[in-house]
Structure formats: structure tokens, C-alpha cells
Short mmCIF file of C-alpha atoms and ligand atoms in Angstrom, two decimals:
data_model
loop_
_atom_site.label_atom_id
_atom_site.label_comp_id
_atom_site.label_asym_id
_atom_site.label_seq_id
_atom_site.Cartn_x
_atom_site.Cartn_y
_atom_site.Cartn_z
CA MET A 1 0.20 0.09 -0.09
CA LYS A 2 1.16 3.51 -1.02
CA ASN A 3 2.58 5.40 2.11
CA SER A 4 2.37 2.41 4.00
CA GLN A 5 5.12 2.03 7.18
CA TYR A 6 6.15 -1.48 6.62
CA GLY A 7 5.65 -3.99 3.78
CA VAL A 8 3.55 -6.92 4.77
CA GLY A 9 3.69 -10.50 3.30
CA ILE A 10 2.12 -14.05 3.56
CA VAL A 11 5.40 -15.84 4.78
CA GLY A 12 3.44 -19.40 5.38
CA LEU A 13 0.35 -20.98 4.69
CA GLY A 14 -1.47 -24.09 5.75
CA SER A 15 -4.89 -26.06 5.54
CA TYR A 16 -6.89 -28.50 6.58
CA THR A 17 -9.91 -30.50 5.39
CA PRO A 18 -11.77 -33.54 7.02
CA GLU A 19 -11.09 -36.89 6.20
CA LYS A 20 -14.78 -38.04 5.39
CA ILE A 21 -15.76 -37.27 1.68
CA LEU A 22 -19.53 -36.78 0.81
CA THR A 23 -19.73 -37.67 -3.31
CA ASN A 24 -22.83 -36.38 -5.45
CA GLN A 25 -23.92 -39.96 -5.75
CA ASP A 26 -23.70 -40.31 -2.27
CA LEU A 27 -26.22 -37.02 -1.97
CA GLU A 28 -28.38 -38.77 -4.65
CA LYS A 29 -29.44 -41.16 -1.64
CA ILE A 30 -30.22 -38.21 0.41
CA VAL A 31 -32.05 -36.14 -1.48
CA ASP A 32 -33.97 -35.64 -4.96
CA THR A 33 -31.01 -34.72 -6.70
CA ASN A 34 -28.07 -36.20 -9.56
CA ASP A 35 -24.40 -35.76 -10.48
CA GLU A 36 -25.48 -34.37 -13.55
CA TRP A 37 -27.46 -31.38 -12.20
CA ILE A 38 -24.32 -30.87 -9.41
CA THR A 39 -21.73 -31.00 -11.67
CA THR A 40 -23.00 -28.64 -14.69
CA ARG A 41 -24.52 -26.36 -12.32
CA THR A 42 -21.99 -25.91 -9.81
CA GLY A 43 -18.92 -27.63 -10.63
CA ILE A 44 -18.85 -29.72 -7.40
CA LYS A 45 -18.16 -33.41 -7.32
CA GLN A 46 -17.59 -33.76 -3.71
CA ARG A 47 -16.91 -32.22 -0.31
CA HIS A 48 -15.35 -32.93 3.14
CA ILE A 49 -17.44 -33.54 5.87
CA ALA A 50 -16.37 -32.74 9.42
CA GLY A 51 -16.44 -35.88 12.51
CA GLU A 52 -19.24 -35.98 14.43
CA HIS A 53 -17.01 -34.05 17.35
CA GLU A 54 -15.17 -32.00 14.95
CA THR A 55 -15.26 -28.42 15.47
CA THR A 56 -14.32 -25.29 13.39
CA SER A 57 -11.35 -24.76 15.90
CA ASP A 58 -10.13 -28.19 15.58
CA MET A 59 -9.62 -27.84 11.84
CA ALA A 60 -8.41 -24.30 12.50
CA ILE A 61 -5.60 -25.45 14.76
CA ILE A 62 -4.54 -27.95 12.24
CA ALA A 63 -4.29 -25.49 9.41
CA ALA A 64 -2.63 -22.84 11.55
CA GLU A 65 0.14 -25.41 12.98
CA ARG A 66 0.59 -26.14 9.43
CA ALA A 67 0.53 -22.46 8.26
CA LEU A 68 3.13 -22.04 11.38
CA LYS A 69 5.73 -24.45 10.37
CA ASP A 70 5.57 -23.24 6.89
CA ALA A 71 6.56 -19.70 7.96
CA GLY A 72 8.95 -21.35 10.27
CA LYS A 73 8.00 -19.51 13.09
CA GLN A 74 6.65 -20.33 16.67
CA ALA A 75 3.26 -19.66 18.08
CA GLU A 76 4.74 -17.66 20.66
CA ASP A 77 5.98 -15.32 17.82
CA ILE A 78 2.38 -14.44 16.67
CA ASP A 79 0.65 -11.14 18.36
CA LEU A 80 -2.58 -11.56 17.04
CA ILE A 81 -4.79 -14.52 15.75
CA ILE A 82 -8.10 -13.49 13.81
CA VAL A 83 -10.29 -16.02 12.85
CA GLY A 84 -13.05 -15.67 9.84
CA THR A 85 -15.96 -17.94 10.74
CA ILE A 86 -19.58 -18.01 10.71
CA THR A 87 -19.79 -21.57 11.97
CA PRO A 88 -17.72 -20.56 15.98
CA ASP A 89 -17.43 -23.72 18.62
CA MET A 90 -19.89 -21.44 20.43
CA SER A 91 -21.15 -18.17 20.21
CA PHE A 92 -18.76 -16.97 22.89
CA PRO A 93 -15.99 -17.59 23.53
CA ALA A 94 -14.07 -16.58 20.36
CA THR A 95 -13.04 -19.26 18.71
CA ALA A 96 -9.70 -17.23 17.91
CA CYS A 97 -9.40 -17.62 21.89
CA ILE A 98 -9.69 -21.53 21.70
CA VAL A 99 -7.23 -21.61 19.16
CA GLN A 100 -4.90 -19.24 20.81
CA ASP A 101 -4.76 -21.71 23.89
CA LYS A 102 -4.45 -25.06 22.15
CA ILE A 103 -1.55 -23.84 19.60
CA GLY A 104 0.38 -22.21 22.38
CA ALA A 105 0.16 -18.83 20.98
CA VAL A 106 0.32 -17.51 24.53
CA ASN A 107 1.42 -13.52 23.70
CA ALA A 108 -1.45 -13.31 20.94
CA ALA A 109 -4.73 -11.16 20.97
CA ALA A 110 -7.46 -13.15 19.74
CA PHE A 111 -10.77 -12.34 17.95
CA ASP A 112 -13.38 -13.83 15.29
CA LEU A 113 -14.08 -12.08 12.70
CA GLN A 114 -17.78 -12.45 10.86
CA ALA A 115 -18.19 -11.93 7.02
CA GLY A 116 -19.47 -14.85 5.83
CA CYS A 117 -17.51 -16.42 2.87
CA SER A 118 -15.37 -13.20 2.71
CA GLY A 119 -14.23 -13.70 5.76
CA PHE A 120 -10.57 -14.71 5.36
CA VAL A 121 -9.83 -11.65 3.01
CA TYR A 122 -11.62 -9.58 5.40
CA ALA A 123 -9.47 -10.76 8.27
CA LEU A 124 -6.32 -10.48 6.12
CA ALA A 125 -7.07 -6.99 5.43
CA VAL A 126 -7.46 -6.34 9.28
CA GLY A 127 -4.28 -8.08 10.24
CA THR A 128 -1.90 -6.21 7.54
CA GLN A 129 -3.28 -2.91 9.12
CA PHE A 130 -1.51 -3.97 12.27
CA ILE A 131 1.64 -5.03 11.16
CA GLN A 132 1.60 -1.98 8.62
CA THR A 133 1.62 0.38 11.33
CA GLY A 134 4.27 -1.21 13.35
CA VAL A 135 1.73 -2.40 16.15
CA TYR A 136 2.69 -5.85 15.47
CA ARG A 137 4.87 -8.05 13.56
CA ASN A 138 3.25 -11.42 13.05
CA VAL A 139 -0.34 -12.11 12.67
CA LEU A 140 -2.17 -15.53 12.15
CA ILE A 141 -5.15 -15.15 9.69
CA ILE A 142 -7.56 -18.30 9.77
CA GLY A 143 -10.51 -18.91 7.71
CA SER A 144 -12.46 -21.81 9.17
CA ASP A 145 -16.03 -23.19 8.60
CA ALA A 146 -18.15 -26.13 9.19
CA LEU A 147 -21.09 -25.44 7.52
CA SER A 148 -22.03 -29.17 7.32
CA LYS A 149 -23.05 -28.78 10.89
CA VAL A 150 -25.99 -25.98 9.94
CA VAL A 151 -27.05 -27.12 6.65
CA ASN A 152 -30.75 -28.40 5.60
CA TRP A 153 -30.00 -31.79 4.43
CA GLU A 154 -33.62 -31.81 3.11
CA ASP A 155 -32.89 -28.67 1.00
CA ARG A 156 -31.40 -29.84 -2.33
CA GLY A 157 -30.82 -26.25 -3.24
CA THR A 158 -28.20 -25.64 -0.49
CA CYS A 159 -27.33 -29.23 0.85
CA ILE A 160 -25.04 -29.80 -2.31
CA LEU A 161 -22.92 -26.97 -2.17
CA PHE A 162 -21.25 -26.60 1.25
CA GLY A 163 -18.19 -28.89 2.81
CA ASP A 164 -16.27 -27.94 5.59
CA GLY A 165 -12.33 -26.94 6.16
CA ALA A 166 -9.75 -24.78 7.19
CA GLY A 167 -7.22 -22.72 5.80
CA ALA A 168 -4.70 -20.16 7.55
CA ALA A 169 -1.66 -17.99 6.48
CA VAL A 170 1.03 -15.99 8.44
CA ILE A 171 1.35 -12.65 7.59
CA SER A 172 4.64 -10.64 8.66
CA ARG A 173 6.63 -7.52 8.37
CA LEU A 174 8.61 -7.85 5.29
CA PRO A 175 12.34 -6.83 5.30
CA GLU A 176 12.78 -3.12 4.32
CA GLY A 177 11.54 -2.36 0.46
CA GLU A 178 9.82 -5.39 -0.14
CA GLU A 179 6.05 -5.04 -0.40
CA GLY A 180 3.56 -8.26 -0.02
CA LEU A 181 -0.17 -7.18 0.51
CA LEU A 182 -0.51 -4.00 -1.58
CA ALA A 183 -4.45 -3.29 -1.68
CA PHE A 184 -8.00 -4.44 -0.41
CA ASP A 185 -11.33 -3.49 -1.51
CA LEU A 186 -14.00 -4.40 1.23
CA GLY A 187 -17.47 -3.72 0.95
CA ALA A 188 -20.81 -4.74 2.49
CA ARG A 189 -24.67 -4.42 1.06
CA GLY A 190 -26.55 -5.31 4.30
CA SER A 191 -30.01 -4.82 2.37
CA GLY A 192 -28.88 -8.41 0.92
CA ALA A 193 -28.96 -9.75 4.65
CA GLU A 194 -31.93 -11.75 4.33
CA LEU A 195 -30.81 -13.44 1.29
CA LEU A 196 -28.22 -15.91 2.77
CA LYS A 197 -28.99 -16.22 6.71
CA LEU A 198 -29.06 -18.78 9.33
CA PRO A 199 -32.37 -17.32 11.06
CA ALA A 200 -31.96 -18.98 14.94
CA GLY A 201 -29.41 -19.24 17.02
CA GLY A 202 -29.01 -15.66 17.53
CA ILE A 203 -30.76 -13.30 19.98
CA ARG A 204 -33.48 -12.19 17.78
CA GLN A 205 -34.78 -16.04 17.49
CA PRO A 206 -33.17 -18.62 19.82
CA VAL A 207 -33.03 -22.22 18.88
CA THR A 208 -36.30 -23.59 20.48
CA PRO A 209 -38.29 -26.89 19.57
CA GLU A 210 -40.33 -24.43 17.21
CA ALA A 211 -37.37 -23.30 15.33
CA ILE A 212 -36.01 -26.46 15.17
CA GLU A 213 -39.05 -27.90 13.72
CA GLN A 214 -39.19 -24.94 11.21
CA LYS A 215 -35.14 -25.80 10.49
CA LEU A 216 -34.77 -22.17 11.21
CA ASN A 217 -31.76 -23.41 12.72
CA THR A 218 -30.20 -23.92 9.28
CA ILE A 219 -28.95 -22.13 6.03
CA HIS A 220 -31.61 -20.19 4.16
CA MET A 221 -30.21 -18.91 0.96
CA ALA A 222 -31.86 -17.02 -2.37
CA GLY A 223 -29.45 -18.79 -4.66
CA ASN A 224 -30.55 -17.03 -7.71
CA GLU A 225 -30.08 -13.75 -5.85
CA VAL A 226 -26.90 -14.41 -4.28
CA TYR A 227 -25.40 -16.01 -7.76
CA LYS A 228 -26.09 -12.58 -9.59
CA PHE A 229 -24.55 -10.46 -6.79
CA ALA A 230 -21.46 -12.94 -6.81
CA VAL A 231 -21.07 -12.69 -10.85
CA ARG A 232 -20.84 -8.52 -10.29
CA ILE A 233 -18.95 -8.21 -7.51
CA MET A 234 -16.03 -10.63 -7.87
CA GLY A 235 -14.73 -8.80 -11.09
CA GLU A 236 -15.74 -5.43 -9.56
CA ALA A 237 -14.18 -5.79 -6.32
CA ALA A 238 -10.89 -7.46 -8.02
CA ALA A 239 -10.66 -4.22 -10.39
CA SER A 240 -11.42 -1.64 -7.49
CA ALA A 241 -8.46 -3.57 -5.64
CA LEU A 242 -6.19 -3.26 -8.69
CA GLU A 243 -6.90 0.35 -9.00
CA LYS A 244 -6.38 0.99 -5.43
CA ALA A 245 -2.79 -0.43 -6.18
CA GLY A 246 -2.17 1.41 -9.27
CA LEU A 247 -2.44 -1.53 -11.26
CA THR A 248 -4.86 -3.02 -14.11
CA HIS A 249 -5.89 -6.56 -14.86
CA GLU A 250 -3.20 -6.88 -17.47
CA ASP A 251 -0.74 -7.02 -14.57
CA LEU A 252 -2.34 -10.06 -12.80
CA ASP A 253 -0.36 -13.02 -12.87
CA PHE A 254 -3.04 -15.38 -11.35
CA PHE A 255 -6.47 -15.19 -9.48
CA VAL A 256 -7.78 -17.43 -6.53
CA PRO A 257 -11.53 -16.66 -6.30
CA HIS A 258 -13.97 -17.78 -3.53
CA GLN A 259 -14.94 -21.61 -4.50
CA ALA A 260 -18.65 -21.26 -4.95
CA ASN A 261 -19.52 -22.11 -8.31
CA ILE A 262 -18.03 -22.79 -11.08
CA ARG A 263 -20.07 -21.10 -13.15
CA ILE A 264 -19.44 -17.65 -10.72
CA ILE A 265 -15.58 -18.15 -11.24
CA LYS A 266 -15.88 -18.38 -14.89
CA ALA A 267 -17.90 -15.35 -15.16
CA ALA A 268 -16.10 -13.32 -12.75
CA ALA A 269 -12.60 -14.20 -14.81
CA LYS A 270 -14.30 -13.58 -17.99
CA ARG A 271 -15.21 -10.05 -16.45
CA LEU A 272 -11.50 -9.69 -15.31
CA LYS A 273 -10.50 -10.74 -18.43
CA MET A 274 -8.03 -13.51 -17.13
CA PRO A 275 -7.89 -16.85 -19.19
CA MET A 276 -8.61 -19.95 -16.81
CA GLU A 277 -5.37 -20.92 -16.88
CA LYS A 278 -4.51 -18.56 -14.34
CA VAL A 279 -7.42 -19.20 -12.26
CA PHE A 280 -7.41 -21.44 -9.26
CA VAL A 281 -10.22 -23.83 -9.07
CA ASN A 282 -10.60 -26.68 -6.57
CA VAL A 283 -14.36 -26.40 -6.16
CA HIS A 284 -14.88 -29.74 -7.56
CA LYS A 285 -12.97 -31.16 -4.47
CA TYR A 286 -14.43 -29.23 -1.58
CA GLY A 287 -17.64 -27.32 -2.55
CA ASN A 288 -18.30 -24.02 -0.84
CA THR A 289 -16.26 -24.12 2.54
CA SER A 290 -17.24 -20.51 3.51
CA ALA A 291 -13.96 -18.44 4.97
CA ALA A 292 -11.86 -21.34 4.22
CA SER A 293 -12.49 -21.37 0.89
CA VAL A 294 -9.66 -18.81 -0.42
CA PRO A 295 -7.04 -19.70 1.71
CA ILE A 296 -7.38 -23.77 1.17
CA ALA A 297 -7.17 -22.41 -2.46
CA LEU A 298 -4.20 -20.46 -2.17
CA ASP A 299 -2.31 -23.03 -0.13
CA GLU A 300 -3.05 -25.55 -2.70
CA ALA A 301 -1.59 -23.22 -5.60
CA TYR A 302 1.12 -22.49 -3.24
CA GLN A 303 1.77 -26.54 -2.90
CA GLN A 304 1.56 -27.23 -6.46
CA ASN A 305 4.14 -24.50 -7.27
CA LYS A 306 1.33 -22.51 -9.25
CA VAL A 307 2.40 -19.03 -7.60
CA LYS A 308 5.92 -17.68 -8.30
CA LYS A 309 8.37 -14.96 -6.66
CA GLY A 310 7.04 -11.98 -8.04
CA ASP A 311 3.55 -12.65 -9.00
CA LEU A 312 0.74 -10.16 -8.78
CA ILE A 313 -2.10 -12.36 -7.16
CA ALA A 314 -5.96 -11.39 -6.62
CA LEU A 315 -7.94 -12.93 -3.88
CA VAL A 316 -11.78 -12.43 -3.99
CA GLY A 317 -14.12 -13.69 -1.60
CA PHE A 318 -18.25 -12.69 -1.55
CA GLY A 319 -20.67 -14.02 1.02
CA ALA A 320 -23.21 -13.49 3.94
CA GLY A 321 -24.04 -10.19 4.69
CA LEU A 322 -23.77 -9.54 1.70
CA THR A 323 -20.15 -9.03 1.99
CA TRP A 324 -17.12 -8.88 -0.31
CA ALA A 325 -13.40 -8.80 0.02
CA ALA A 326 -10.71 -8.34 -2.69
CA SER A 327 -6.94 -8.26 -2.04
CA VAL A 328 -4.15 -7.91 -4.35
CA LEU A 329 -0.79 -9.17 -3.75
CA LYS A 330 2.61 -9.67 -4.70
CA TRP A 331 3.83 -13.40 -3.72
CA THR A 332 6.96 -12.81 -1.87
CA LYS A 333 7.90 -16.56 -0.68
CA GLU A 334 10.23 -18.45 -2.74
CA GLU A 335 8.93 -21.48 -4.65
CA ARG A 336 8.55 -24.94 -2.89
CA GLU A 337 11.62 -27.35 -3.58
CA ASP A 338 9.85 -30.41 -2.58
CA VAL A 339 7.36 -30.25 -5.64
O1 UT7 B 1 -20.47 -18.68 -0.66
C1 UT7 B 1 -21.60 -17.85 -1.37
C2 UT7 B 1 -23.01 -18.82 -0.68
N1 UT7 B 1 -23.73 -19.08 -1.90
C3 UT7 B 1 -23.58 -19.37 -3.56
O2 UT7 B 1 -22.56 -18.90 -4.03
C4 UT7 B 1 -24.85 -19.59 -4.16
C5 UT7 B 1 -24.75 -18.98 -5.08
N2 UT7 B 1 -25.88 -19.46 -6.28
C6 UT7 B 1 -25.76 -20.68 -7.18
O3 UT7 B 1 -24.69 -21.10 -7.22
C7 UT7 B 1 -26.93 -21.23 -7.93
O4 UT7 B 1 -27.62 -20.35 -7.62
C8 UT7 B 1 -27.28 -22.43 -7.35
C9 UT7 B 1 -26.41 -23.46 -7.51
C10 UT7 B 1 -27.33 -22.72 -6.00
C11 UT7 B 1 -28.65 -23.11 -8.30
O5 UT7 B 1 -28.36 -22.83 -9.38
P1 UT7 B 1 -29.25 -22.24 -10.51
O6 UT7 B 1 -28.80 -22.31 -11.69
O7 UT7 B 1 -29.70 -20.78 -9.92
O8 UT7 B 1 -30.70 -23.14 -10.28
P2 UT7 B 1 -32.00 -22.95 -9.58
O9 UT7 B 1 -32.10 -22.46 -8.09
O10 UT7 B 1 -32.82 -21.73 -10.66
O11 UT7 B 1 -32.93 -23.90 -10.23
C12 UT7 B 1 -33.24 -24.68 -11.14
C13 UT7 B 1 -33.97 -25.76 -11.05
C14 UT7 B 1 -35.23 -25.87 -10.04
O12 UT7 B 1 -36.44 -26.34 -10.98
P3 UT7 B 1 -37.13 -25.83 -11.62
O13 UT7 B 1 -38.05 -25.00 -10.83
O14 UT7 B 1 -36.62 -25.01 -12.93
O15 UT7 B 1 -37.79 -27.11 -12.05
C15 UT7 B 1 -34.72 -26.21 -9.01
O16 UT7 B 1 -35.57 -26.79 -7.87
O17 UT7 B 1 -33.23 -26.85 -10.50
C16 UT7 B 1 -33.61 -27.35 -9.63
N3 UT7 B 1 -32.46 -27.82 -8.61
C17 UT7 B 1 -32.38 -29.13 -8.27
N4 UT7 B 1 -32.32 -29.98 -9.23
C18 UT7 B 1 -31.62 -31.20 -8.76
C19 UT7 B 1 -32.09 -27.05 -7.31
N5 UT7 B 1 -31.17 -27.47 -6.91
C20 UT7 B 1 -31.24 -28.81 -7.53
C21 UT7 B 1 -30.66 -30.13 -7.04
N6 UT7 B 1 -30.67 -31.17 -7.90
N7 UT7 B 1 -29.58 -30.31 -5.82
#
């Protein structure tokens, strides 16, 4: 970012998805759907599902430990932990505090950030400010969600879309003269709050037997409306972040979009004039993992050496709120030698 005091970069990445896999064929036995419909309408072939007792913090912890190892840092080095999630272990305390304790990040402040599927990129923007201003040196950003726990398994319009997982990034102050995270574009359109929501479980509607009966403790979504919003906002948010960094789409080497639906990803890539070879896609393997989607995708791209030092990358998320978040960054890590 222009006039920043300190450069900030991603120095470590890690991710985790649960062992259990639910395929489209498995779903055919649960709801009135079929592999062909799910594949052509969404691009999803399977998703990972958290175990009965596996929580959002459990997944976050594994992703965080992998990111710390990749960064070559100790938990004690971390000054702040931000967990982007809409499926916290409990309403409070923050899932980030549970992570802080279990990984032994004794010097870290910790809080959750709720911005739907935009949660990770939102958290990345927040964490970056603390390092840029010199307040902190190392921040752990996590996106972790277990939407399978709050999905209505009788609603074929939503239950086929979501999967569980976690992704984490360690961001740190870079050596003088280096720049990683260049610009962000964050936004919200609260007028669309009703389009994607979990009605019960908050103060307005507690989880009463009647609420459970009406499935109000599960995800409710106006799929078409969210789809239209997503197609427009993904391209706009990325373009706006690029502009803030003084760049254009022609400068971009790689695009890591929120993995919600292959049709949304393709439409956004087209708007950004990005050929699909430069767009990372893993929605077929995981479905929509909410706040975990962008960091899992970025970690996989990194594991596969798809991003090279010096590459200019755009990350874009959208989700409940409605919210959106885009980040433009220069990749500052060396290529992996073990690939
Ligand atoms: O992170 C943000 C989270 N949300 C999203 O990203 C969701 C964005 N929206 C979408 O991805 C798409 O809107 C969906 C994948 C959810 C739905 O795709 P669509 O092309 O918008 O389908 P539709 O809702 O318009 O439904 C078309 C038809 C309907 O049948 P009729 O009324 O035309 O007879 C649905 O009842 O497909 C039917 N349908 C299904 N059929 C088989 C809906 N879900 C299914 C299903 N299997 N799972």
C-alpha cells in the first residue's frame, strides 16, 4: 500500500480438510438430486465433512500449525490471531481464543471476524493494518467453517453446495523495501442480509423446539439472487483493489477466487479478462467451504508451485452479509523445493 510504514507479506500457509468425503452419488441417496445437475450447475463433485465431534477450532488449529511450520515460526511469535468464521464453536468465547490456547500462542490477542465467505480476505485486510502501522510483527489469519453442521439436509438447493475445512496464513513484516499485500477492497451490502442467513441461534430467534421444527437453525439462501450478486461483485471488487494498487487486470498473474460455483468463477474471470489457466479452481474437490475457501485454494496453488515469487495475485471472496473482499498482493515466498 502506498505510504505504508512497513511492507506485509504472507510468509506461511497451511490448510486442512476433514477425512470424510461426501460425493454427489452419496447425495443422490439423501435428496432428490443427481451428479449431472450438481456438476453442470456448480462444478462440485465432492465435499469434505467434519466428524461428529470435530469443530471449527479443531480444523483451524491443524491449518494454523501447518501455516506456522511453513513460516518457520513458533506460536509464541504470533501477536494476533483472527479467525474468520460463521460457524464458531460457540457464540462466545471467540473461536480464535480456543485456537490461541491450544496452539500455545500465549502472546497473541485473539478475536473472530464474521463476514461470511469473505471472512478470510476481510481478516487478511484487518491483520495487515496492524503490521503496516508497526503495532504487530506476526499475525495469524484463519478461515475455518463447518457448514455441514448447519445445513438443511432436506433442502437440495443448499445442501449440495457446502463442505467443511480450514485454511491459515501467517502474515509478517517484510524486510525493508519489500512489499507483499498491496491493496484491498472491502465492502458490504446489508440490504441483502436476508438473502443468505441462519435465522435461529442469535438473540432475535433462539433455538426453540419450534425453530428446530421449522429448520430455522439451518442455512436459508436465495440462490439466484446471491448468484447474480456474486458474478457482478467478484470482478468489480478485484478491479477496484487493482486500481487502488495502481495496477490493471493486465498486470495480474494469478486469480484465486472464492470457490462457490464454477459458473460464478468463470463469469468473474471473464469480467476480469483472466484466462482460466491463470485461475485456481478446486471447487470440484471441496464444494463451498465458506471462509476457508480462499486460503485452502491459495495453499493448494502454493503447494503445487502455481504461484512464483514476484507474481501478482488477486484474492476475492463474497458471501453472507452480503459482503465482499478483494486483495491484490505480490507473492514474496520462494518456490517450494519439495514439489
Ligand atoms: O458463498 C456464497 C454462498 N452461496 C452461493 O454461492 C450460491 C450462489 N448460487 C448458486 O450457486 C446457484 O444459484 C445454485 C447452484 C444454488 C442454483 O443454481 P441455479 O442455476 O440458480 O438453479 P435454480 O435455483 O434456478 O434451480 C433450477 C432448477 C429448479 O427446478 P425448476 O423450478 O426449474 O423445475 C430447482 O428446483 O433446478 C432445481 N434444483 C435442483 N435439481 C436437482 C435445485 N437444486 C437442485 C438439485 N438437484 N440439487
